[in-house]
Amino acid sequence: MKYINKIFVSMVFLAGVFFTSCETTDLDLLNDPNNLTTNDAELDRLMSNIQLDFNTFLRQMGNNGAQATRLQNPFGRTYRDAFEPVTMDGTWSTAYQGLFSNIQLAETYATALENNKHLGVMKIIKGYTLIVLVDFFGDVPFSEATNPVEFPAPFADPGQDVYQGAIALIDEGVDLLNQPGAELNPDMYYDNDYGKWKKAANTMKLAAYLNTGNTAAFNAIINSGNYIASTADDMQFQYGANQTSPDTRHPSYSNDYTPNGASSYRSNWIMDAMVDNNDPRLRYYFHRQNGCTPGAQGCATDPGRLPCSVTVKPNHYTSDMIYCSVDKGYWGRDHLNAEGIPPDNFFRTVVGVYPHGGLFDDAVIGDETNHPFEGVSSGAGGGGAGINPILLASWVDFWKAEVALASNNTSGAASAMQAGLQKSTSKVASFISVDPTADATVAPTGGQISSFIADIVNQFNSATSMSKKMDILAEQAFITYYGNGIGAYNMYRRTGAPSDLQYSLDPNPGNFVRSFFYPAAEANVNSNIQQKDDLNVQVFWDNNPASPAFPPAN
């Protein structure tokens, strides 16, 4: 929470700059009374924009990855419907027209001022943004990007080349952090702790090496210890609770906590998986508005509010696959359900206190008098003062577990997974303080959390095949990624696990998204960007069989 005030002040500053820029171009007005030079003021403004755009880009990409992998609910009957080219226009613009263009301009000011810390942070941010662009699109503009005079229609460089260039940028950024220079004003991520920036930079490289299967480089960083290994070093963006002028709340909170009720649906798959394992993070991830989902065990059907509660499970679903109604009041939607919107705004499950800054779910079925179910309203719970998780220590533990399991080191994989679950549950549980109205008496106890972790580890150790162990590991990794689906999207294409994800509602949804369409706004005007025929194009590090044979759950 310690960055809230700085971010709020920064947003107010940016809002003021954008407003006054329409009135005057005399930036010298910024010199007095704040004793700022034109370069100082412009660099601060640009650096604030860069940090905000970096968060926006990763949140949007995380949402796309989460929707593809059942962490969030996509809207569309097929993958093509859900992820049309136009859906990526804003994200692409944020990266190229916003983030990269601002970095290019900011570098001129930072170089003139010899602000090496600024230059270092910008290179690290740009490097990781490029890595994620490749992960989602494959080949993307790099060498000719942000140079519209010379290259008005930039070519897309091969993904492998962009990856190499991105890692080189991150290394250059780390070197610059070791050199003298003024501090960022503000630093929205690490409060000018450049040791933490270096750990984040190395963790970005870990993600790249994991995707490409470069185990030697991955283990070299792990052995150095210079990466995000503690939750105290987690890279995240902190939102505020201000509703207007500017709105600093987590966007998912803003969508769900409205006077008219919730605006989106939660994914049935993740809620059911957490209910099945009695996951202690459940009350933090999701907030129920009611205690009985129509059609669930012991609950009456309600075709008006949940039409599927009176229909039979699709024939292509397996017998043990969740369909329509999750127990215990968790009311969401199945994967790729494009049905209309019934009047269920005050019944469906909404985002909770982690990571979205909503309500902690302290309702108790059977004791509603003392622990009632609560509907959403503007400002409820944490008021939206959540986070966007970008790189977490718990995620790295799951990466380590995946690498260990791939080398048949099952004990090492179990140990790393256990560490990841311990860090994740501890971090998530700490968010009860975000909701001042939370009743902590119903929060999972330390004993319950320990029992949950021990049970998952026991399931893993008892699994009789490597594929089953991978399914258990991947399911827990996906749940731990909740709030940012980039890691889940990459893991699913690397491993095909978990193989028992809920199928698409339609038996013919098209092939899984091996990479996303190029944005319509780019492909339609750039003669050197050839739009993909379909979603089957695999990124350079995806060496698994072509779709539809892979991944298995579609």
Coordinates of C-alpha atoms in Angstrom, one line a residue:
M1 CA 0.0 0.0 0.0
K2 CA 2.9 2.3 0.5
Y3 CA 2.9 3.6 -3.1
I4 CA -0.8 4.7 -3.2
N5 CA -0.1 8.3 -2.4
K6 CA 2.7 8.6 -4.9
I7 CA 0.6 7.1 -7.6
F8 CA -2.4 9.2 -6.9
V9 CA -0.2 12.4 -6.9
S10 CA 1.3 11.2 -10.2
M11 CA -2.0 10.7 -11.8
V12 CA -3.3 14.1 -10.6
F13 CA -0.1 15.6 -12.0
L14 CA -0.6 13.9 -15.3
A15 CA -4.2 14.9 -15.5
G16 CA -3.1 18.5 -14.9
V17 CA -0.5 18.3 -17.6
F18 CA -2.9 16.9 -20.1
F19 CA -5.5 19.6 -19.3
T20 CA -3.1 22.5 -19.4
S21 CA -1.4 21.3 -22.5
C22 CA -4.5 22.4 -24.4
E23 CA -4.2 25.9 -23.0
T24 CA -0.5 26.7 -23.3
T25 CA 2.8 25.4 -24.8
D26 CA 4.9 27.5 -22.5
L27 CA 6.6 24.7 -20.4
D28 CA 8.8 27.3 -18.8
L29 CA 5.9 28.0 -16.5
L30 CA 6.9 24.7 -14.8
N31 CA 10.3 26.2 -13.7
D32 CA 8.8 28.4 -11.0
P33 CA 8.0 27.9 -8.2
N34 CA 9.1 24.3 -8.3
N35 CA 12.7 25.0 -9.5
L36 CA 12.3 22.5 -12.3
T37 CA 14.0 22.9 -15.7
T38 CA 12.0 22.1 -18.8
N39 CA 13.9 18.9 -19.2
D40 CA 13.3 17.8 -15.6
A41 CA 9.5 18.4 -15.8
E42 CA 9.1 16.8 -19.2
L43 CA 11.2 13.8 -18.1
D44 CA 9.1 13.3 -14.9
R45 CA 5.9 13.5 -17.0
L46 CA 7.2 11.0 -19.5
M47 CA 8.5 8.6 -16.9
S48 CA 5.1 8.7 -15.2
N49 CA 3.4 8.0 -18.5
I50 CA 5.8 5.1 -19.2
Q51 CA 5.2 3.5 -15.9
L52 CA 1.4 3.8 -16.2
D53 CA 1.4 2.5 -19.7
F54 CA 3.6 -0.4 -18.7
N55 CA 1.0 -1.4 -16.1
T56 CA -1.9 -0.9 -18.5
F57 CA -0.2 -3.0 -21.2
L58 CA 0.6 -5.9 -18.8
R59 CA -2.9 -5.8 -17.3
Q60 CA -4.5 -6.0 -20.7
M61 CA -2.3 -8.8 -21.9
G62 CA -2.9 -10.6 -18.6
N63 CA -6.6 -10.3 -19.2
N64 CA -6.3 -11.9 -22.6
G65 CA -4.2 -14.7 -21.4
A66 CA -6.5 -15.3 -18.4
Q67 CA -9.6 -15.5 -20.7
A68 CA -7.9 -18.0 -22.9
T69 CA -6.9 -20.2 -20.0
R70 CA -10.1 -20.2 -17.9
L71 CA -8.9 -17.8 -15.2
Q72 CA -11.4 -15.2 -16.5
N73 CA -14.5 -15.5 -18.6
P74 CA -14.2 -14.6 -22.3
F75 CA -17.3 -13.5 -24.3
G76 CA -17.7 -15.3 -27.6
R77 CA -18.8 -18.7 -28.9
T78 CA -15.5 -19.4 -30.5
Y79 CA -11.9 -18.4 -29.9
R80 CA -12.1 -16.3 -33.0
D81 CA -15.2 -14.5 -31.8
A82 CA -13.6 -13.8 -28.4
F83 CA -10.3 -12.6 -29.7
E84 CA -11.0 -10.7 -33.0
P85 CA -8.2 -8.5 -34.4
V86 CA -9.9 -5.3 -33.2
T87 CA -9.8 -6.5 -29.6
M88 CA -6.0 -6.0 -29.5
D89 CA -6.0 -2.4 -31.0
G90 CA -5.8 -0.6 -27.7
T91 CA -3.1 -2.9 -26.2
W92 CA -0.9 -2.6 -29.3
S93 CA -1.3 1.2 -29.3
T94 CA -0.4 1.3 -25.6
A95 CA 2.8 -0.5 -26.3
Y96 CA 3.9 1.2 -29.6
Q97 CA 2.2 4.6 -29.7
G98 CA 2.3 5.1 -26.0
L99 CA 5.1 3.3 -24.1
F100 CA 7.8 2.9 -26.8
S101 CA 7.3 6.4 -28.2
N102 CA 7.5 8.0 -24.8
I103 CA 10.6 6.0 -24.0
Q104 CA 12.2 7.2 -27.2
L105 CA 11.5 10.8 -26.3
A106 CA 12.3 10.4 -22.6
E107 CA 15.7 8.9 -23.5
T108 CA 16.8 12.2 -25.1
Y109 CA 16.1 14.1 -21.8
A110 CA 17.6 11.5 -19.6
T111 CA 20.7 11.3 -21.7
A112 CA 21.1 15.1 -21.6
L113 CA 20.7 15.1 -17.8
E114 CA 22.9 12.0 -17.3
N115 CA 20.0 10.3 -15.5
N116 CA 21.2 6.8 -15.8
K117 CA 18.6 5.3 -13.4
H118 CA 15.9 6.6 -15.7
L119 CA 17.6 5.1 -18.7
G120 CA 18.1 1.8 -17.0
V121 CA 14.4 1.5 -15.9
M122 CA 13.2 2.4 -19.4
K123 CA 15.3 -0.3 -21.0
I124 CA 14.2 -2.9 -18.5
I125 CA 10.5 -1.9 -19.1
K126 CA 10.9 -1.9 -22.9
G127 CA 12.7 -5.3 -22.8
Y128 CA 10.0 -7.0 -20.9
T129 CA 7.2 -5.4 -23.0
L130 CA 8.9 -6.8 -26.1
I131 CA 9.1 -10.3 -24.6
V132 CA 5.4 -10.2 -23.8
L133 CA 4.5 -8.9 -27.3
V134 CA 6.4 -11.9 -28.8
D135 CA 4.7 -14.3 -26.4
F136 CA 1.2 -13.1 -27.6
F137 CA 1.8 -12.1 -31.3
G138 CA 5.0 -13.9 -32.5
D139 CA 6.9 -11.7 -34.9
V140 CA 6.5 -8.0 -34.0
P141 CA 8.1 -4.7 -35.1
F142 CA 11.4 -4.0 -33.3
S143 CA 14.3 -2.8 -35.4
E144 CA 12.1 -0.4 -37.4
A145 CA 9.6 0.5 -34.7
T146 CA 9.0 4.1 -33.4
N147 CA 10.7 5.6 -36.4
P148 CA 7.8 6.7 -38.6
V149 CA 9.8 9.1 -40.8
E150 CA 12.2 6.5 -42.1
F151 CA 9.9 3.4 -41.5
P152 CA 6.3 4.4 -41.8
A153 CA 5.3 0.7 -42.2
P154 CA 7.7 -1.2 -40.0
F155 CA 8.5 -4.9 -40.7
A156 CA 7.8 -7.5 -38.0
D157 CA 11.1 -8.9 -36.8
P158 CA 11.4 -12.6 -36.2
G159 CA 10.3 -13.4 -32.6
Q160 CA 13.5 -15.0 -31.8
D161 CA 15.5 -11.9 -32.8
V162 CA 13.1 -9.7 -30.7
Y163 CA 13.7 -12.0 -27.7
Q164 CA 17.4 -11.6 -28.0
G165 CA 17.2 -7.9 -28.5
A166 CA 14.9 -7.6 -25.5
I167 CA 17.2 -9.6 -23.2
A168 CA 20.1 -7.3 -24.4
L169 CA 18.0 -4.3 -23.5
I170 CA 17.3 -5.6 -20.0
D171 CA 21.1 -6.3 -19.5
E172 CA 21.9 -2.8 -20.6
G173 CA 19.3 -1.4 -18.2
V174 CA 20.8 -3.3 -15.3
D175 CA 24.3 -1.9 -16.2
L176 CA 22.8 1.6 -16.2
L177 CA 21.3 1.2 -12.8
N178 CA 24.8 0.7 -11.5
Q179 CA 25.8 4.2 -12.7
P180 CA 25.2 7.5 -11.0
G181 CA 22.1 9.5 -11.7
A182 CA 19.0 11.2 -10.3
E183 CA 16.2 9.1 -8.8
L184 CA 12.8 8.7 -10.5
N185 CA 10.1 11.0 -9.4
P186 CA 8.1 8.9 -8.7
D187 CA 9.1 5.3 -9.0
M188 CA 5.7 3.6 -9.0
Y189 CA 7.1 0.1 -8.5
Y190 CA 10.1 0.0 -6.2
D191 CA 10.4 3.5 -4.7
N192 CA 13.9 3.9 -6.1
D193 CA 15.2 0.7 -4.7
Y194 CA 17.4 -0.3 -7.6
G195 CA 18.5 -3.6 -6.0
K196 CA 14.8 -4.7 -6.4
W197 CA 14.8 -3.4 -10.0
K198 CA 17.7 -5.7 -10.8
K199 CA 15.9 -8.6 -9.2
A200 CA 12.9 -7.8 -11.4
A201 CA 15.1 -7.6 -14.5
N202 CA 16.6 -11.0 -13.8
T203 CA 13.1 -12.4 -13.2
M204 CA 12.0 -11.1 -16.6
K205 CA 14.9 -13.0 -18.1
L206 CA 13.9 -16.1 -16.1
A207 CA 10.4 -16.0 -17.8
A208 CA 12.1 -15.8 -21.2
Y209 CA 14.5 -18.6 -20.5
L210 CA 11.6 -20.8 -19.2
N211 CA 9.7 -20.2 -22.5
T212 CA 12.7 -21.0 -24.7
G213 CA 13.8 -24.0 -22.6
N214 CA 17.2 -22.5 -21.8
T215 CA 17.6 -24.4 -18.6
A216 CA 21.3 -23.6 -18.2
A217 CA 20.6 -19.8 -18.3
F218 CA 17.5 -20.2 -16.1
N219 CA 19.5 -22.1 -13.4
A220 CA 22.4 -19.7 -13.6
I221 CA 20.1 -16.9 -12.4
I222 CA 18.5 -19.1 -9.8
N223 CA 21.9 -20.0 -8.5
S224 CA 22.9 -16.4 -8.3
G225 CA 20.0 -15.7 -5.9
N226 CA 19.5 -12.3 -7.6
Y227 CA 15.9 -12.6 -8.6
I228 CA 12.4 -12.1 -7.0
A229 CA 12.6 -14.8 -4.4
S230 CA 10.7 -13.0 -1.6
T231 CA 7.3 -11.4 -1.6
A232 CA 8.9 -8.3 -0.3
D233 CA 10.5 -7.9 -3.8
D234 CA 7.3 -8.6 -5.8
M235 CA 6.8 -6.4 -8.8
Q236 CA 3.2 -5.0 -8.7
F237 CA 1.3 -1.9 -9.5
Q238 CA -0.7 -0.4 -6.7
Y239 CA -4.1 1.1 -7.4
G240 CA -6.0 3.6 -5.2
A241 CA -9.6 4.0 -4.1
N242 CA -10.3 7.4 -5.7
Q243 CA -13.3 7.2 -7.9
T244 CA -13.0 10.4 -10.0
S245 CA -10.6 13.1 -11.1
P246 CA -8.8 10.7 -11.6
D247 CA -10.2 7.3 -11.1
T248 CA -7.3 5.3 -9.6
R249 CA -9.3 2.1 -8.8
H250 CA -8.5 -1.3 -10.3
P251 CA -10.5 -1.5 -13.5
S252 CA -12.0 -4.9 -12.6
Y253 CA -13.3 -3.4 -9.4
S254 CA -14.8 -0.5 -11.3
N255 CA -16.7 -3.0 -13.6
D256 CA -18.1 -5.1 -10.8
Y257 CA -18.8 -2.7 -8.0
T258 CA -21.4 -0.4 -9.5
P259 CA -24.9 0.9 -8.4
N260 CA -26.3 -1.5 -11.1
G261 CA -24.5 -4.5 -9.9
A262 CA -21.7 -6.6 -11.5
S263 CA -20.8 -6.1 -15.1
S264 CA -18.8 -9.2 -15.8
Y265 CA -18.7 -12.9 -15.0
R266 CA -16.2 -15.0 -13.2
S267 CA -14.8 -18.3 -14.6
N268 CA -16.6 -21.4 -13.4
W269 CA -13.5 -23.5 -13.9
I270 CA -11.2 -21.7 -11.4
M271 CA -14.0 -21.3 -8.8
D272 CA -14.9 -25.0 -9.0
A273 CA -11.2 -26.1 -8.8
M274 CA -10.7 -24.0 -5.7
V275 CA -14.0 -25.2 -4.1
D276 CA -12.9 -28.9 -4.7
N277 CA -9.6 -28.4 -2.9
N278 CA -11.0 -26.2 -0.2
D279 CA -8.5 -23.6 -1.3
P280 CA -8.0 -20.9 1.4
R281 CA -7.5 -18.2 -1.2
L282 CA -11.1 -18.6 -2.4
R283 CA -12.7 -16.0 0.0
Y284 CA -10.1 -13.5 -1.1
Y285 CA -10.3 -14.1 -4.8
F286 CA -14.1 -14.0 -5.1
H287 CA -17.0 -12.4 -3.4
R288 CA -20.3 -14.1 -3.5
Q289 CA -23.5 -12.1 -3.6
N290 CA -25.7 -15.1 -2.7
G291 CA -25.3 -18.5 -1.1
C292 CA -27.0 -20.8 -3.7
T293 CA -26.2 -21.1 -7.4
P294 CA -29.2 -22.3 -9.3
G295 CA -28.8 -26.0 -10.2
A296 CA -26.0 -26.6 -7.8
Q297 CA -26.3 -29.3 -5.1
G298 CA -29.3 -28.4 -2.9
C299 CA -30.2 -25.4 -4.9
A300 CA -33.4 -24.9 -7.0
T301 CA -33.1 -24.1 -10.7
D302 CA -33.7 -20.6 -12.0
P303 CA -34.1 -20.4 -15.8
G304 CA -34.7 -16.7 -15.6
R305 CA -31.4 -15.8 -14.0
L306 CA -29.3 -18.8 -14.9
P307 CA -30.8 -20.5 -18.1
C308 CA -28.3 -23.4 -18.1
S309 CA -29.5 -24.5 -14.7
V310 CA -32.4 -26.3 -16.4
T311 CA -30.3 -27.8 -19.3
V312 CA -28.2 -31.0 -19.4
K313 CA -24.4 -31.0 -19.5
P314 CA -23.1 -31.0 -23.1
N315 CA -22.2 -34.4 -24.5
H316 CA -18.6 -33.4 -25.2
Y317 CA -18.0 -32.6 -21.5
T318 CA -16.4 -35.3 -19.4
S319 CA -18.5 -36.7 -16.5
D320 CA -16.5 -35.0 -13.8
M321 CA -16.2 -31.6 -15.6
I322 CA -18.0 -28.6 -14.1
Y323 CA -21.0 -27.3 -16.0
C324 CA -23.1 -24.3 -15.3
S325 CA -23.5 -24.4 -11.5
V326 CA -20.6 -24.3 -9.0
D327 CA -21.5 -25.3 -5.4
K328 CA -21.6 -22.9 -2.4
G329 CA -23.0 -19.9 -4.2
Y330 CA -20.2 -19.4 -6.7
W331 CA -22.1 -18.0 -9.7
G332 CA -20.1 -17.6 -13.0
R333 CA -20.0 -18.8 -16.6
D334 CA -18.6 -21.7 -18.5
H335 CA -15.8 -21.2 -21.0
L336 CA -16.8 -19.4 -24.2
N337 CA -20.4 -19.0 -23.2
A338 CA -21.9 -16.3 -25.5
E339 CA -25.4 -16.3 -24.2
G340 CA -27.4 -13.2 -23.5
I341 CA -27.2 -11.3 -20.2
P342 CA -30.1 -12.2 -17.7
P343 CA -31.0 -10.1 -14.7
D344 CA -28.3 -11.6 -12.4
N345 CA -26.2 -8.5 -11.7
F346 CA -26.8 -8.8 -7.9
F347 CA -26.4 -12.6 -7.9
R348 CA -23.3 -13.4 -9.8
T349 CA -19.9 -13.7 -8.1
V350 CA -17.6 -10.7 -8.3
V351 CA -14.0 -10.0 -7.9
G352 CA -12.8 -10.0 -4.3
V353 CA -10.2 -8.3 -2.1
Y354 CA -7.2 -10.0 -3.8
P355 CA -6.0 -8.6 -6.1
H356 CA -8.7 -6.3 -7.1
G357 CA -9.4 -4.4 -3.8
G358 CA -13.0 -5.5 -3.5
L359 CA -14.8 -7.3 -0.6
F360 CA -13.4 -10.1 1.5
D361 CA -16.1 -12.8 1.4
D362 CA -17.0 -13.3 5.0
A363 CA -20.5 -14.9 4.4
V364 CA -21.2 -18.3 6.0
I365 CA -23.8 -20.6 4.5
G366 CA -26.2 -21.6 7.2
D367 CA -25.3 -18.7 9.5
E368 CA -26.5 -15.8 7.3
T369 CA -27.9 -14.0 10.3
N370 CA -24.4 -13.4 11.7
H371 CA -22.5 -13.7 8.4
P372 CA -24.8 -12.5 5.6
F373 CA -24.1 -12.3 1.9
E374 CA -23.5 -8.8 0.7
G375 CA -24.3 -7.2 -2.6
V376 CA -21.9 -5.0 -4.4
S377 CA -21.9 -1.2 -4.3
S378 CA -19.5 1.6 -5.3
G379 CA -16.8 2.0 -2.7
A380 CA -17.5 -1.3 -1.0
G381 CA -14.6 -3.3 0.5
G382 CA -11.2 -1.9 -0.4
G383 CA -12.7 0.6 -2.8
G384 CA -10.6 -0.8 -5.6
A385 CA -7.2 -0.3 -4.0
G386 CA -5.9 -3.5 -5.3
I387 CA -2.9 -4.4 -7.3
N388 CA -1.9 -5.7 -10.7
P389 CA 0.6 -8.5 -10.0
I390 CA 3.4 -8.4 -12.6
L391 CA 6.2 -10.6 -11.3
L392 CA 5.7 -12.5 -8.0
A393 CA 8.0 -14.7 -5.9
S394 CA 5.4 -17.4 -5.8
W395 CA 5.3 -17.5 -9.6
V396 CA 9.1 -18.1 -9.7
D397 CA 8.7 -21.1 -7.4
F398 CA 6.3 -22.6 -9.8
W399 CA 8.7 -21.9 -12.7
K400 CA 11.4 -23.7 -10.7
A401 CA 9.0 -26.6 -10.0
E402 CA 8.3 -26.9 -13.8
V403 CA 12.0 -27.0 -14.6
A404 CA 12.6 -29.6 -11.9
L405 CA 9.8 -31.8 -13.1
A406 CA 10.9 -31.6 -16.7
S407 CA 14.3 -33.1 -15.5
N408 CA 12.5 -35.9 -13.5
N409 CA 13.4 -34.2 -10.2
T410 CA 10.0 -34.9 -8.6
S411 CA 11.2 -34.1 -5.0
G412 CA 12.6 -30.8 -6.2
A413 CA 9.4 -30.0 -8.0
A414 CA 7.3 -30.8 -4.9
S415 CA 9.5 -28.6 -2.7
A416 CA 9.3 -25.7 -5.1
M417 CA 5.5 -26.0 -5.5
Q418 CA 5.1 -26.1 -1.8
A419 CA 7.2 -22.9 -1.4
G420 CA 5.1 -21.2 -4.1
L421 CA 1.9 -22.1 -2.4
Q422 CA 3.2 -20.9 1.0
K423 CA 4.2 -17.5 -0.5
S424 CA 0.9 -17.2 -2.5
T425 CA -1.4 -18.0 0.4
S426 CA 0.5 -15.7 2.8
K427 CA 0.4 -12.8 0.4
V428 CA -3.3 -13.3 -0.4
A429 CA -4.2 -13.6 3.2
S430 CA -2.6 -10.3 4.0
F431 CA -5.1 -8.6 1.8
I432 CA -7.8 -8.9 4.4
S433 CA -6.5 -5.6 5.7
V434 CA -7.5 -3.9 2.4
D435 CA -11.2 -4.4 3.3
P436 CA -11.9 -2.5 6.5
T437 CA -15.3 -4.2 6.8
A438 CA -14.0 -7.7 6.7
D439 CA -14.9 -10.1 9.5
A440 CA -11.5 -11.8 10.2
T441 CA -13.2 -14.5 12.3
V442 CA -14.1 -16.4 9.2
A443 CA -10.7 -16.1 7.5
P444 CA -8.9 -19.4 7.0
T445 CA -6.6 -20.2 9.9
G446 CA -2.9 -20.9 9.7
G447 CA -3.8 -24.6 10.4
Q448 CA -6.3 -24.7 7.5
I449 CA -3.8 -23.1 5.2
S450 CA -1.0 -25.6 6.2
S451 CA -3.5 -28.5 5.7
F452 CA -4.4 -27.3 2.2
I453 CA -0.8 -27.0 1.1
A454 CA 0.1 -30.4 2.6
D455 CA -2.9 -32.0 0.8
I456 CA -1.8 -30.5 -2.6
V457 CA 1.8 -31.8 -2.1
N458 CA 0.4 -35.2 -1.1
Q459 CA -1.7 -35.3 -4.3
F460 CA 1.4 -34.5 -6.3
N461 CA 3.6 -37.1 -4.6
S462 CA 0.9 -39.7 -4.9
A463 CA 0.2 -39.2 -8.6
T464 CA 1.3 -42.3 -10.5
S465 CA 2.4 -40.6 -13.7
M466 CA 4.5 -37.6 -14.7
S467 CA 1.6 -36.2 -16.7
K468 CA -0.7 -36.3 -13.7
K469 CA 1.9 -34.6 -11.6
M470 CA 2.2 -31.9 -14.3
D471 CA -1.6 -31.5 -14.2
I472 CA -1.6 -30.9 -10.5
L473 CA 1.4 -28.5 -10.7
A474 CA -0.2 -26.6 -13.6
E475 CA -3.6 -26.3 -11.9
Q476 CA -2.0 -24.8 -8.8
A477 CA 0.2 -22.5 -10.9
F478 CA -2.8 -21.3 -12.8
I479 CA -4.7 -20.5 -9.6
T480 CA -1.6 -18.7 -8.2
Y481 CA -1.4 -16.6 -11.4
Y482 CA -4.9 -15.3 -10.8
G483 CA -4.9 -11.6 -11.5
N484 CA -2.5 -11.8 -14.4
G485 CA -2.9 -14.6 -17.0
I486 CA 0.4 -14.1 -18.9
G487 CA 2.1 -16.9 -17.1
A488 CA -0.8 -19.3 -17.4
Y489 CA -1.1 -18.6 -21.2
N490 CA 2.6 -19.3 -21.7
M491 CA 2.5 -22.4 -19.5
Y492 CA -0.4 -23.9 -21.3
R493 CA 1.3 -23.6 -24.6
R494 CA 4.6 -24.9 -23.1
T495 CA 3.2 -28.0 -21.4
G496 CA -0.4 -28.6 -22.4
A497 CA -1.3 -28.8 -18.8
P498 CA -3.6 -28.9 -17.0
S499 CA -5.1 -31.3 -19.5
D500 CA -8.5 -31.3 -17.7
L501 CA -9.4 -27.7 -18.1
Q502 CA -13.1 -27.1 -18.7
Y503 CA -13.9 -27.5 -22.4
S504 CA -15.4 -24.7 -24.5
L505 CA -19.2 -24.7 -24.2
D506 CA -19.6 -25.1 -28.0
P507 CA -18.1 -28.5 -29.2
N508 CA -16.6 -26.7 -32.2
P509 CA -14.9 -23.5 -30.8
G510 CA -12.0 -23.5 -33.3
N511 CA -8.4 -24.2 -32.4
F512 CA -6.9 -22.7 -29.3
V513 CA -5.1 -19.4 -29.5
R514 CA -1.5 -20.3 -30.3
S515 CA -0.9 -16.6 -30.9
F516 CA -3.2 -13.7 -31.3
F517 CA -4.3 -11.9 -34.4
Y518 CA -2.4 -8.7 -35.2
P519 CA -4.5 -5.7 -34.2
A520 CA -6.8 -4.6 -37.0
A521 CA -5.6 -1.0 -36.6
E522 CA -2.0 -2.1 -37.5
A523 CA -2.6 -4.8 -40.0
N524 CA -5.1 -2.7 -42.0
V525 CA -2.7 0.2 -42.6
N526 CA 0.8 -1.4 -42.4
S527 CA 1.6 -3.0 -45.7
N528 CA 4.5 -4.9 -44.1
I529 CA 2.3 -6.7 -41.5
Q530 CA 0.5 -9.6 -43.0
Q531 CA -2.6 -10.5 -40.9
K532 CA -2.8 -14.1 -39.8
D533 CA -5.3 -16.4 -41.5
D534 CA -6.2 -17.9 -38.1
L535 CA -5.1 -18.4 -34.5
N536 CA -2.9 -21.4 -35.3
V537 CA 0.4 -19.6 -35.8
Q538 CA 2.8 -20.8 -33.1
V539 CA 5.4 -18.4 -31.6
F540 CA 9.0 -19.3 -32.1
W541 CA 9.4 -21.1 -28.8
D542 CA 6.2 -23.1 -29.1
N543 CA 7.5 -26.4 -30.4
N544 CA 4.5 -28.5 -29.4
P545 CA 2.3 -30.3 -32.0
A546 CA 0.1 -28.1 -34.2
S547 CA -3.6 -27.6 -33.2
P548 CA -6.0 -29.3 -32.9
A549 CA -3.8 -32.1 -31.5
F550 CA -2.4 -29.7 -28.9
P551 CA -3.3 -28.5 -26.3
P552 CA -5.6 -31.3 -25.2
A553 CA -8.3 -29.3 -23.5
N554 CA -10.1 -27.1 -26.0

